[in-house]
């Protein structure tokens, strides 16, 4: 605790949520235009920023500085009051910030961290066709040309690329080196000539995934993060944020609004007046999910505390990411089972919501996304086995 009583802080956040969470945001954000979606996200971000709630995990010098218990309280209350999520700013405030703070130069941090608070949006340019789970197999190249690198290649599954101002980019700078040792990490301005973004429509009709095509794109050498050919090590900072610290908010949302909607779905009578929750098998599943969610929330709080003190284990973030993604899948699958015909007739969900919205079929389809980005479930199990349990490593060719 950093000088504030937790009970007083909780009361403060509750008052703020009651006064500031738009009561009709779900209706307004169901089927909006792209311009309306972006404007809403930017406005909500600035509202959180003005309250000091936008980047609680950042250092105090850059606008954060909340203690771990305060962050837990904040995310609990935002979830309990069904506040919108910072969908567009997610990569910026978590992945980009973690990378800049861990490996960026002072000039890079001064340039981008305040800009992120002003609304600068970021995309992650890691995965490629043929280099998703095996990220080190990426083939995008960056050729040194004086004070510039010339980048050519393709990225895929880049969430929000059509809105992004900047990109966290991995590219191969030494084609002759073992694959993990010839990669460099860059900050790429998305307005640079030679960049083409193509949105990909997914199974529920959304287009937040994108392809990025790079044709001899000039990237200043000053935008290199870390040393040349040391990008793989820097990327672990980015992936660590995706697998670890970001889970705190997501776990609280799963345990508050998400589980509450599931209980409500089970308690809603069908056409015959029967309620799913009256079935002892359904009640048993609800209890089991509640126990799992409680465990997830405890794991997330513990991970954030140990990350803050430098005592987190090498596989702890992967454990949390794996647990969350597969629990999300199980819960939304169960929601689809008990939701009845009505759950299959919902065609749209709010764009500024979480991965659980109560539109169970759409949520279940979307849940599969979480078992892929930031390392598939198979990759997480490999990390847990090798780094956490000390099992023999698989051959990597590195």
CSV table of C-alpha atoms in Angstrom, one decimal:
chain,number,residue,atom,x,y,z
A,1,UNK,CA,0.0,0.0,0.0
A,2,UNK,CA,1.4,3.4,-0.9
A,3,UNK,CA,-0.2,5.7,1.7
A,4,UNK,CA,-3.9,5.2,0.8
A,5,UNK,CA,-6.3,3.0,2.7
A,6,UNK,CA,-7.6,0.3,0.5
A,7,UNK,CA,-11.2,0.7,1.7
A,8,UNK,CA,-11.1,4.4,1.0
A,9,UNK,CA,-9.5,3.8,-2.4
A,10,UNK,CA,-12.2,1.3,-3.3
A,11,UNK,CA,-14.9,3.8,-2.3
A,12,UNK,CA,-13.2,6.4,-4.4
A,13,UNK,CA,-13.2,4.2,-7.5
A,14,UNK,CA,-16.8,3.1,-6.9
A,15,UNK,CA,-17.9,6.8,-6.8
A,16,UNK,CA,-15.9,7.5,-10.0
A,17,UNK,CA,-17.4,4.5,-11.8
A,18,UNK,CA,-20.9,5.5,-10.8
A,19,UNK,CA,-20.3,9.0,-12.2
A,20,UNK,CA,-18.3,8.2,-15.3
A,21,UNK,CA,-19.1,4.7,-16.7
A,22,UNK,CA,-21.5,5.5,-19.6
A,23,UNK,CA,-24.7,3.5,-18.7
A,24,UNK,CA,-25.6,2.9,-22.4
A,25,UNK,CA,-22.1,2.2,-23.8
A,26,UNK,CA,-22.9,-1.4,-24.7
A,27,UNK,CA,-25.8,-0.3,-26.9
A,28,UNK,CA,-23.8,2.5,-28.5
A,29,UNK,CA,-20.8,0.2,-29.2
A,30,UNK,CA,-22.8,-2.6,-30.8
A,31,UNK,CA,-22.4,-2.0,-34.5
A,32,UNK,CA,-20.8,1.4,-34.5
A,33,UNK,CA,-18.8,2.8,-37.4
A,34,UNK,CA,-15.0,2.6,-37.2
A,35,UNK,CA,-14.9,6.4,-36.6
A,36,UNK,CA,-17.4,6.1,-33.7
A,37,UNK,CA,-15.5,3.1,-32.2
A,38,UNK,CA,-12.1,5.0,-32.3
A,39,UNK,CA,-13.6,8.2,-30.9
A,40,UNK,CA,-15.3,6.3,-28.0
A,41,UNK,CA,-12.1,4.5,-27.2
A,42,UNK,CA,-10.0,7.6,-27.2
A,43,UNK,CA,-12.5,9.5,-25.1
A,44,UNK,CA,-12.7,6.7,-22.5
A,45,UNK,CA,-8.9,6.5,-22.4
A,46,UNK,CA,-8.6,10.2,-21.6
A,47,UNK,CA,-11.4,9.9,-19.0
A,48,UNK,CA,-9.4,7.2,-17.2
A,49,UNK,CA,-6.2,9.1,-17.6
A,50,UNK,CA,-7.7,12.2,-16.0
A,51,UNK,CA,-8.6,10.1,-13.0
A,52,UNK,CA,-5.2,8.4,-12.8
A,53,UNK,CA,-6.6,5.0,-13.8
A,54,UNK,CA,-5.3,4.6,-17.3
A,55,UNK,CA,-1.8,3.2,-16.7
A,56,UNK,CA,-1.7,2.2,-13.0
A,57,UNK,CA,1.1,-0.3,-13.7
A,58,UNK,CA,3.5,2.2,-15.1
A,59,UNK,CA,6.2,3.9,-12.9
A,60,UNK,CA,5.0,7.0,-11.1
A,61,UNK,CA,7.3,9.2,-13.1
A,62,UNK,CA,5.3,8.4,-16.2
A,63,UNK,CA,1.8,8.6,-14.8
A,64,UNK,CA,1.3,5.3,-12.9
A,65,UNK,CA,2.7,4.2,-9.6
A,66,UNK,CA,-0.2,2.3,-8.1
A,67,UNK,CA,0.7,-0.4,-5.6
A,68,UNK,CA,-0.3,-4.0,-6.5
A,69,UNK,CA,-3.2,-4.0,-4.0
A,70,UNK,CA,-4.5,-0.8,-5.5
A,71,UNK,CA,-4.3,-2.2,-9.0
A,72,UNK,CA,-6.3,-5.2,-7.9
A,73,UNK,CA,-9.0,-3.0,-6.3
A,74,UNK,CA,-9.1,-0.8,-9.4
A,75,UNK,CA,-9.6,-3.6,-11.8
A,76,UNK,CA,-12.2,-5.3,-9.5
A,77,UNK,CA,-14.3,-2.2,-9.4
A,78,UNK,CA,-14.0,-1.4,-13.2
A,79,UNK,CA,-15.1,-5.0,-13.9
A,80,UNK,CA,-17.9,-4.9,-11.3
A,81,UNK,CA,-19.3,-1.7,-12.8
A,82,UNK,CA,-19.0,-3.1,-16.3
A,83,UNK,CA,-16.7,-0.4,-17.5
A,84,UNK,CA,-15.6,-0.5,-21.2
A,85,UNK,CA,-12.2,-2.0,-21.9
A,86,UNK,CA,-9.2,-0.1,-23.5
A,87,UNK,CA,-9.3,-2.2,-26.6
A,88,UNK,CA,-7.4,0.1,-28.9
A,89,UNK,CA,-4.8,1.2,-26.3
A,90,UNK,CA,-4.1,-2.3,-25.1
A,91,UNK,CA,-0.9,-2.9,-27.0
A,92,UNK,CA,0.3,0.6,-26.3
A,93,UNK,CA,-0.2,0.7,-22.6
A,94,UNK,CA,1.0,-2.9,-22.0
A,95,UNK,CA,3.3,-4.3,-24.7
A,96,UNK,CA,4.9,-1.0,-26.1
A,97,UNK,CA,5.3,0.4,-22.6
A,98,UNK,CA,6.8,-2.8,-21.2
A,99,UNK,CA,9.3,-2.9,-24.1
A,100,UNK,CA,10.3,0.8,-23.8
A,101,UNK,CA,10.7,0.6,-20.1
A,102,UNK,CA,12.8,-2.5,-20.2
A,103,UNK,CA,14.9,-2.0,-23.3
A,104,UNK,CA,14.3,1.5,-24.8
A,105,UNK,CA,16.6,4.4,-24.7
A,106,UNK,CA,15.8,7.4,-22.5
A,107,UNK,CA,15.1,9.4,-25.7
A,108,UNK,CA,12.7,6.6,-26.9
A,109,UNK,CA,10.9,6.6,-23.6
A,110,UNK,CA,10.6,10.4,-23.5
A,111,UNK,CA,9.2,10.4,-27.1
A,112,UNK,CA,6.6,7.6,-26.8
A,113,UNK,CA,5.4,7.2,-23.3
A,114,UNK,CA,3.8,10.7,-23.1
A,115,UNK,CA,2.5,10.2,-26.6
A,116,UNK,CA,0.8,7.0,-25.6
A,117,UNK,CA,-0.9,8.9,-22.8
A,118,UNK,CA,-2.0,11.4,-25.4
A,119,UNK,CA,-3.6,8.6,-27.5
A,120,UNK,CA,-0.8,7.2,-29.6
A,121,UNK,CA,-1.9,3.7,-30.8
A,122,UNK,CA,0.4,0.7,-31.3
A,123,UNK,CA,0.3,-2.7,-33.1
A,124,UNK,CA,2.5,-5.7,-32.6
A,125,UNK,CA,4.3,-6.9,-35.8
A,126,UNK,CA,5.6,-10.3,-34.7
A,127,UNK,CA,3.8,-13.2,-36.3
A,128,UNK,CA,4.2,-14.1,-40.0
A,129,UNK,CA,2.8,-16.7,-42.4
A,130,UNK,CA,4.8,-19.8,-41.4
A,131,UNK,CA,6.2,-18.1,-38.3
A,132,UNK,CA,3.4,-17.9,-35.7
A,133,UNK,CA,4.1,-20.4,-32.9
A,134,UNK,CA,7.7,-20.7,-34.2
A,135,UNK,CA,8.2,-17.0,-34.1
A,136,UNK,CA,12.0,-17.3,-34.5
A,137,UNK,CA,11.4,-18.6,-38.0
A,138,UNK,CA,10.3,-15.2,-39.2
A,139,UNK,CA,11.5,-14.1,-42.6
A,140,UNK,CA,10.9,-10.3,-42.8
A,141,UNK,CA,14.3,-8.7,-43.4
A,142,UNK,CA,15.8,-5.5,-42.3
A,143,UNK,CA,18.9,-4.5,-44.4
A,144,UNK,CA,21.2,-1.8,-43.0
A,145,UNK,CA,21.6,1.2,-45.4
A,146,UNK,CA,23.6,4.0,-43.7
A,147,UNK,CA,21.5,5.4,-40.9
A,148,UNK,CA,18.4,3.5,-42.1
A,149,UNK,CA,17.2,-0.1,-42.2
A,150,UNK,CA,15.2,-1.1,-45.3
A,151,UNK,CA,12.4,-3.6,-44.2
A,152,UNK,CA,10.7,-6.0,-46.5
A,153,UNK,CA,8.3,-8.8,-45.6
A,154,UNK,CA,4.8,-9.6,-44.2
A,155,UNK,CA,3.2,-9.7,-40.8
A,156,UNK,CA,-0.2,-11.3,-40.0
A,157,UNK,CA,-2.7,-11.5,-37.0
A,158,UNK,CA,-1.7,-7.9,-36.2
A,159,UNK,CA,-4.6,-6.7,-34.1
A,160,UNK,CA,-5.7,-3.2,-34.7
A,161,UNK,CA,-3.1,-2.4,-37.3
A,162,UNK,CA,-5.6,-0.3,-39.3
A,163,UNK,CA,-5.8,2.2,-36.4
A,164,UNK,CA,-2.1,2.1,-35.3
A,165,UNK,CA,0.3,5.0,-35.3
A,166,UNK,CA,3.4,2.8,-34.5
A,167,UNK,CA,4.4,-0.8,-34.7
A,168,UNK,CA,6.6,-3.1,-32.5
A,169,UNK,CA,8.4,-4.9,-35.3
A,170,UNK,CA,10.7,-7.9,-35.4
A,171,UNK,CA,12.8,-8.4,-38.5
A,172,UNK,CA,15.8,-10.5,-39.5
A,173,UNK,CA,19.1,-8.5,-39.7
A,174,UNK,CA,21.5,-11.4,-40.0
A,175,UNK,CA,20.2,-14.2,-42.3
A,176,UNK,CA,23.3,-16.3,-41.7
A,177,UNK,CA,23.0,-16.4,-37.9
A,178,UNK,CA,21.1,-19.1,-36.0
A,179,UNK,CA,17.4,-18.0,-36.2
A,180,UNK,CA,17.0,-16.6,-32.7
A,181,UNK,CA,20.3,-14.7,-32.9
A,182,UNK,CA,19.8,-12.8,-36.1
A,183,UNK,CA,16.6,-10.9,-35.2
A,184,UNK,CA,16.4,-7.2,-34.4
A,185,UNK,CA,13.6,-5.2,-32.7
A,186,UNK,CA,12.4,-1.9,-34.2
A,187,UNK,CA,9.8,0.9,-33.6
A,188,UNK,CA,8.2,1.5,-37.0
A,189,UNK,CA,6.1,4.5,-37.8
A,190,UNK,CA,3.0,3.2,-39.5
A,191,UNK,CA,2.7,6.3,-41.7
A,192,UNK,CA,6.0,5.4,-43.5
A,193,UNK,CA,5.7,4.8,-47.3
A,194,UNK,CA,5.8,1.2,-48.3
A,195,UNK,CA,3.4,-0.1,-45.6
A,196,UNK,CA,0.0,-1.6,-46.6
A,197,UNK,CA,-2.5,-2.9,-44.0
A,198,UNK,CA,-5.2,-5.3,-45.0
A,199,UNK,CA,-7.9,-6.2,-42.4
A,200,UNK,CA,-9.0,-9.9,-42.1
A,201,UNK,CA,-12.6,-10.6,-41.4
A,202,UNK,CA,-13.0,-13.3,-38.8
A,203,UNK,CA,-15.7,-15.9,-38.0
A,204,UNK,CA,-17.9,-13.5,-36.1
A,205,UNK,CA,-17.7,-10.7,-38.7
A,206,UNK,CA,-15.1,-8.5,-37.0
A,207,UNK,CA,-11.9,-7.3,-38.6
A,208,UNK,CA,-9.5,-6.5,-35.8
A,209,UNK,CA,-6.9,-8.9,-37.1
A,210,UNK,CA,-4.8,-7.6,-40.0
A,211,UNK,CA,-2.0,-8.4,-42.4
A,212,UNK,CA,0.8,-5.9,-42.8
A,213,UNK,CA,2.8,-5.8,-46.0
A,214,UNK,CA,6.2,-4.1,-46.0
A,215,UNK,CA,7.9,-3.1,-49.2
A,216,UNK,CA,11.4,-1.6,-48.7
A,217,UNK,CA,10.1,0.4,-45.8
A,218,UNK,CA,12.8,2.8,-44.4
A,219,UNK,CA,13.2,2.6,-40.6
A,220,UNK,CA,15.7,4.9,-38.9
A,221,UNK,CA,18.5,3.2,-37.1
A,222,UNK,CA,17.6,5.4,-34.1
A,223,UNK,CA,14.4,3.3,-33.8
A,224,UNK,CA,16.3,0.1,-33.0
A,225,UNK,CA,15.4,-1.2,-29.6
A,226,UNK,CA,18.3,-2.9,-27.9
A,227,UNK,CA,21.3,-4.1,-29.9
A,228,UNK,CA,21.3,-5.2,-33.5
A,229,UNK,CA,20.6,-9.0,-33.6
A,230,UNK,CA,19.4,-9.0,-30.0
A,231,UNK,CA,15.7,-8.6,-30.8
A,232,UNK,CA,14.8,-12.0,-29.6
A,233,UNK,CA,15.8,-11.2,-26.0
A,234,UNK,CA,13.9,-7.8,-26.1
A,235,UNK,CA,10.8,-9.6,-27.5
A,236,UNK,CA,10.6,-11.7,-24.4
A,237,UNK,CA,9.9,-8.5,-22.5
A,238,UNK,CA,6.9,-7.8,-24.8
A,239,UNK,CA,5.6,-11.4,-24.6
A,240,UNK,CA,6.1,-11.4,-20.9
A,241,UNK,CA,3.7,-8.4,-20.6
A,242,UNK,CA,1.2,-10.1,-22.8
A,243,UNK,CA,1.3,-13.4,-20.8
A,244,UNK,CA,1.5,-11.9,-17.4
A,245,UNK,CA,0.6,-8.4,-16.2
A,246,UNK,CA,-2.2,-7.9,-18.7
A,247,UNK,CA,-4.0,-10.9,-17.2
A,248,UNK,CA,-4.8,-9.1,-13.9
A,249,UNK,CA,-7.6,-7.0,-15.5
A,250,UNK,CA,-8.8,-9.8,-17.7
A,251,UNK,CA,-9.1,-12.2,-14.8
A,252,UNK,CA,-11.1,-9.6,-12.8
A,253,UNK,CA,-13.5,-9.1,-15.7
A,254,UNK,CA,-13.9,-12.9,-16.1
A,255,UNK,CA,-14.7,-13.2,-12.4
A,256,UNK,CA,-17.1,-10.2,-12.2
A,257,UNK,CA,-19.3,-9.3,-15.1
A,258,UNK,CA,-18.5,-12.5,-17.1
A,259,UNK,CA,-19.4,-15.0,-14.4
A,260,UNK,CA,-22.4,-12.9,-13.3
A,261,UNK,CA,-23.8,-13.1,-16.8
A,262,UNK,CA,-23.3,-16.8,-16.8
A,263,UNK,CA,-25.2,-17.2,-13.5
A,264,UNK,CA,-28.0,-15.0,-14.9
A,265,UNK,CA,-28.2,-17.1,-18.0
A,266,UNK,CA,-28.5,-20.2,-15.9
A,267,UNK,CA,-31.2,-18.6,-13.7
A,268,UNK,CA,-33.3,-17.4,-16.7
A,269,UNK,CA,-36.4,-19.6,-17.3
A,270,UNK,CA,-36.9,-21.1,-20.8
A,271,UNK,CA,-40.3,-21.2,-22.6
A,272,UNK,CA,-41.4,-24.0,-20.3
A,273,UNK,CA,-40.5,-22.1,-17.2
A,274,UNK,CA,-37.5,-24.4,-16.4
A,275,UNK,CA,-34.2,-22.9,-15.3
A,276,UNK,CA,-30.9,-24.5,-16.2
A,277,UNK,CA,-29.6,-23.8,-12.6
A,278,UNK,CA,-32.2,-26.1,-11.2
A,279,UNK,CA,-30.3,-29.0,-12.8
A,280,UNK,CA,-27.8,-30.3,-10.3
A,281,UNK,CA,-25.3,-30.9,-13.1
A,282,UNK,CA,-25.5,-27.2,-14.2
A,283,UNK,CA,-25.2,-26.1,-10.6
A,284,UNK,CA,-22.1,-28.3,-10.1
A,285,UNK,CA,-20.5,-26.8,-13.2
A,286,UNK,CA,-21.1,-23.3,-12.0
A,287,UNK,CA,-19.5,-24.1,-8.7
A,288,UNK,CA,-16.5,-25.6,-10.4
A,289,UNK,CA,-16.1,-22.6,-12.7
A,290,UNK,CA,-16.4,-20.2,-9.7
A,291,UNK,CA,-13.6,-22.1,-8.0
A,292,UNK,CA,-11.4,-22.0,-11.1
A,293,UNK,CA,-12.0,-18.2,-11.5
A,294,UNK,CA,-11.1,-17.7,-7.8
A,295,UNK,CA,-7.9,-19.6,-8.4
A,296,UNK,CA,-7.1,-17.6,-11.5
A,297,UNK,CA,-7.6,-14.3,-9.8
A,298,UNK,CA,-5.3,-15.3,-7.0
A,299,UNK,CA,-2.6,-16.5,-9.4
A,300,UNK,CA,-2.8,-13.2,-11.3
A,301,UNK,CA,-2.4,-11.1,-8.1
A,302,UNK,CA,0.5,-13.3,-6.9
A,303,UNK,CA,2.2,-13.0,-10.3
A,304,UNK,CA,1.9,-9.2,-10.4
A,305,UNK,CA,3.3,-8.9,-6.8
A,306,UNK,CA,6.3,-11.2,-7.6
A,307,UNK,CA,6.9,-9.5,-10.9
A,308,UNK,CA,7.1,-6.2,-9.0
A,309,UNK,CA,9.6,-7.6,-6.5
A,310,UNK,CA,11.6,-9.4,-9.2
A,311,UNK,CA,10.8,-12.9,-7.8
A,312,UNK,CA,8.6,-14.2,-10.6
A,313,UNK,CA,9.6,-17.6,-12.0
A,314,UNK,CA,10.6,-18.0,-15.6
A,315,UNK,CA,7.4,-19.9,-16.5
A,316,UNK,CA,4.9,-18.2,-14.1
A,317,UNK,CA,3.5,-15.8,-16.8
A,318,UNK,CA,2.9,-18.7,-19.1
A,319,UNK,CA,1.0,-20.6,-16.4
A,320,UNK,CA,-1.3,-17.7,-16.0
A,321,UNK,CA,-1.8,-17.1,-19.7
A,322,UNK,CA,-2.5,-20.8,-20.3
A,323,UNK,CA,-4.9,-21.0,-17.4
A,324,UNK,CA,-6.8,-17.8,-18.4
A,325,UNK,CA,-7.2,-18.7,-22.1
A,326,UNK,CA,-8.4,-22.2,-21.5
A,327,UNK,CA,-10.7,-21.2,-18.6
A,328,UNK,CA,-12.2,-18.5,-20.8
A,329,UNK,CA,-12.9,-21.1,-23.5
A,330,UNK,CA,-14.5,-23.5,-21.0
A,331,UNK,CA,-16.7,-20.8,-19.5
A,332,UNK,CA,-18.0,-19.4,-22.8
A,333,UNK,CA,-18.5,-23.0,-24.1
A,334,UNK,CA,-20.7,-23.7,-21.0
A,335,UNK,CA,-22.5,-20.4,-21.6
A,336,UNK,CA,-23.3,-21.6,-25.1
A,337,UNK,CA,-24.7,-24.9,-23.8
A,338,UNK,CA,-27.0,-23.3,-21.3
A,339,UNK,CA,-27.9,-20.2,-23.3
A,340,UNK,CA,-30.4,-22.0,-25.4
A,341,UNK,CA,-31.6,-21.0,-28.9
A,342,UNK,CA,-31.4,-17.3,-27.9
A,343,UNK,CA,-27.7,-17.5,-27.5
A,344,UNK,CA,-27.4,-18.7,-31.2
A,345,UNK,CA,-29.4,-15.8,-32.6
A,346,UNK,CA,-27.1,-12.9,-31.4
A,347,UNK,CA,-25.1,-11.6,-34.3
A,348,UNK,CA,-23.2,-8.7,-32.8
A,349,UNK,CA,-21.4,-8.0,-29.5
A,350,UNK,CA,-20.1,-4.6,-28.2
A,351,UNK,CA,-16.8,-3.6,-29.7
A,352,UNK,CA,-15.4,-2.0,-26.5
A,353,UNK,CA,-16.2,-5.0,-24.3
A,354,UNK,CA,-14.2,-7.8,-22.9
A,355,UNK,CA,-13.8,-11.3,-24.2
A,356,UNK,CA,-16.9,-12.3,-22.3
A,357,UNK,CA,-20.0,-10.2,-23.2
A,358,UNK,CA,-22.9,-12.6,-22.5
A,359,UNK,CA,-23.3,-13.2,-26.3
A,360,UNK,CA,-22.2,-16.7,-25.6
A,361,UNK,CA,-21.8,-18.2,-29.1
A,362,UNK,CA,-19.8,-15.2,-30.3
A,363,UNK,CA,-17.8,-15.2,-27.1
A,364,UNK,CA,-17.0,-18.9,-27.5
A,365,UNK,CA,-15.8,-18.4,-31.0
A,366,UNK,CA,-13.7,-15.4,-30.0
A,367,UNK,CA,-12.2,-17.4,-27.0
A,368,UNK,CA,-10.2,-19.5,-29.4
A,369,UNK,CA,-8.2,-16.4,-30.3
A,370,UNK,CA,-6.8,-16.3,-26.8
A,371,UNK,CA,-5.3,-19.8,-27.1
A,372,UNK,CA,-3.2,-18.5,-30.0
A,373,UNK,CA,-1.7,-15.0,-29.6
A,374,UNK,CA,1.3,-14.4,-27.3
A,375,UNK,CA,2.2,-18.1,-27.8
A,376,UNK,CA,-0.2,-20.9,-28.4
A,377,UNK,CA,-1.3,-23.2,-25.5
A,378,UNK,CA,1.2,-25.8,-26.9
A,379,UNK,CA,4.0,-23.2,-26.7
A,380,UNK,CA,3.0,-22.2,-23.1
A,381,UNK,CA,3.1,-25.9,-22.1
A,382,UNK,CA,6.6,-26.2,-23.6
A,383,UNK,CA,7.8,-23.1,-21.7
A,384,UNK,CA,6.3,-24.4,-18.5
A,385,UNK,CA,7.9,-27.8,-19.0
A,386,UNK,CA,11.3,-26.5,-20.0
A,387,UNK,CA,11.7,-23.4,-17.9
A,388,UNK,CA,9.4,-24.1,-15.0
A,389,UNK,CA,10.0,-27.8,-14.5
A,390,UNK,CA,13.5,-28.1,-15.9
A,391,UNK,CA,12.5,-30.8,-18.5
A,392,UNK,CA,14.9,-31.5,-21.4
A,393,UNK,CA,14.5,-28.9,-24.1
A,394,UNK,CA,13.1,-29.6,-27.6
A,395,UNK,CA,15.6,-29.2,-30.5
A,396,UNK,CA,15.2,-25.7,-31.9
A,397,UNK,CA,17.9,-25.3,-34.4
A,398,UNK,CA,19.1,-22.1,-32.6
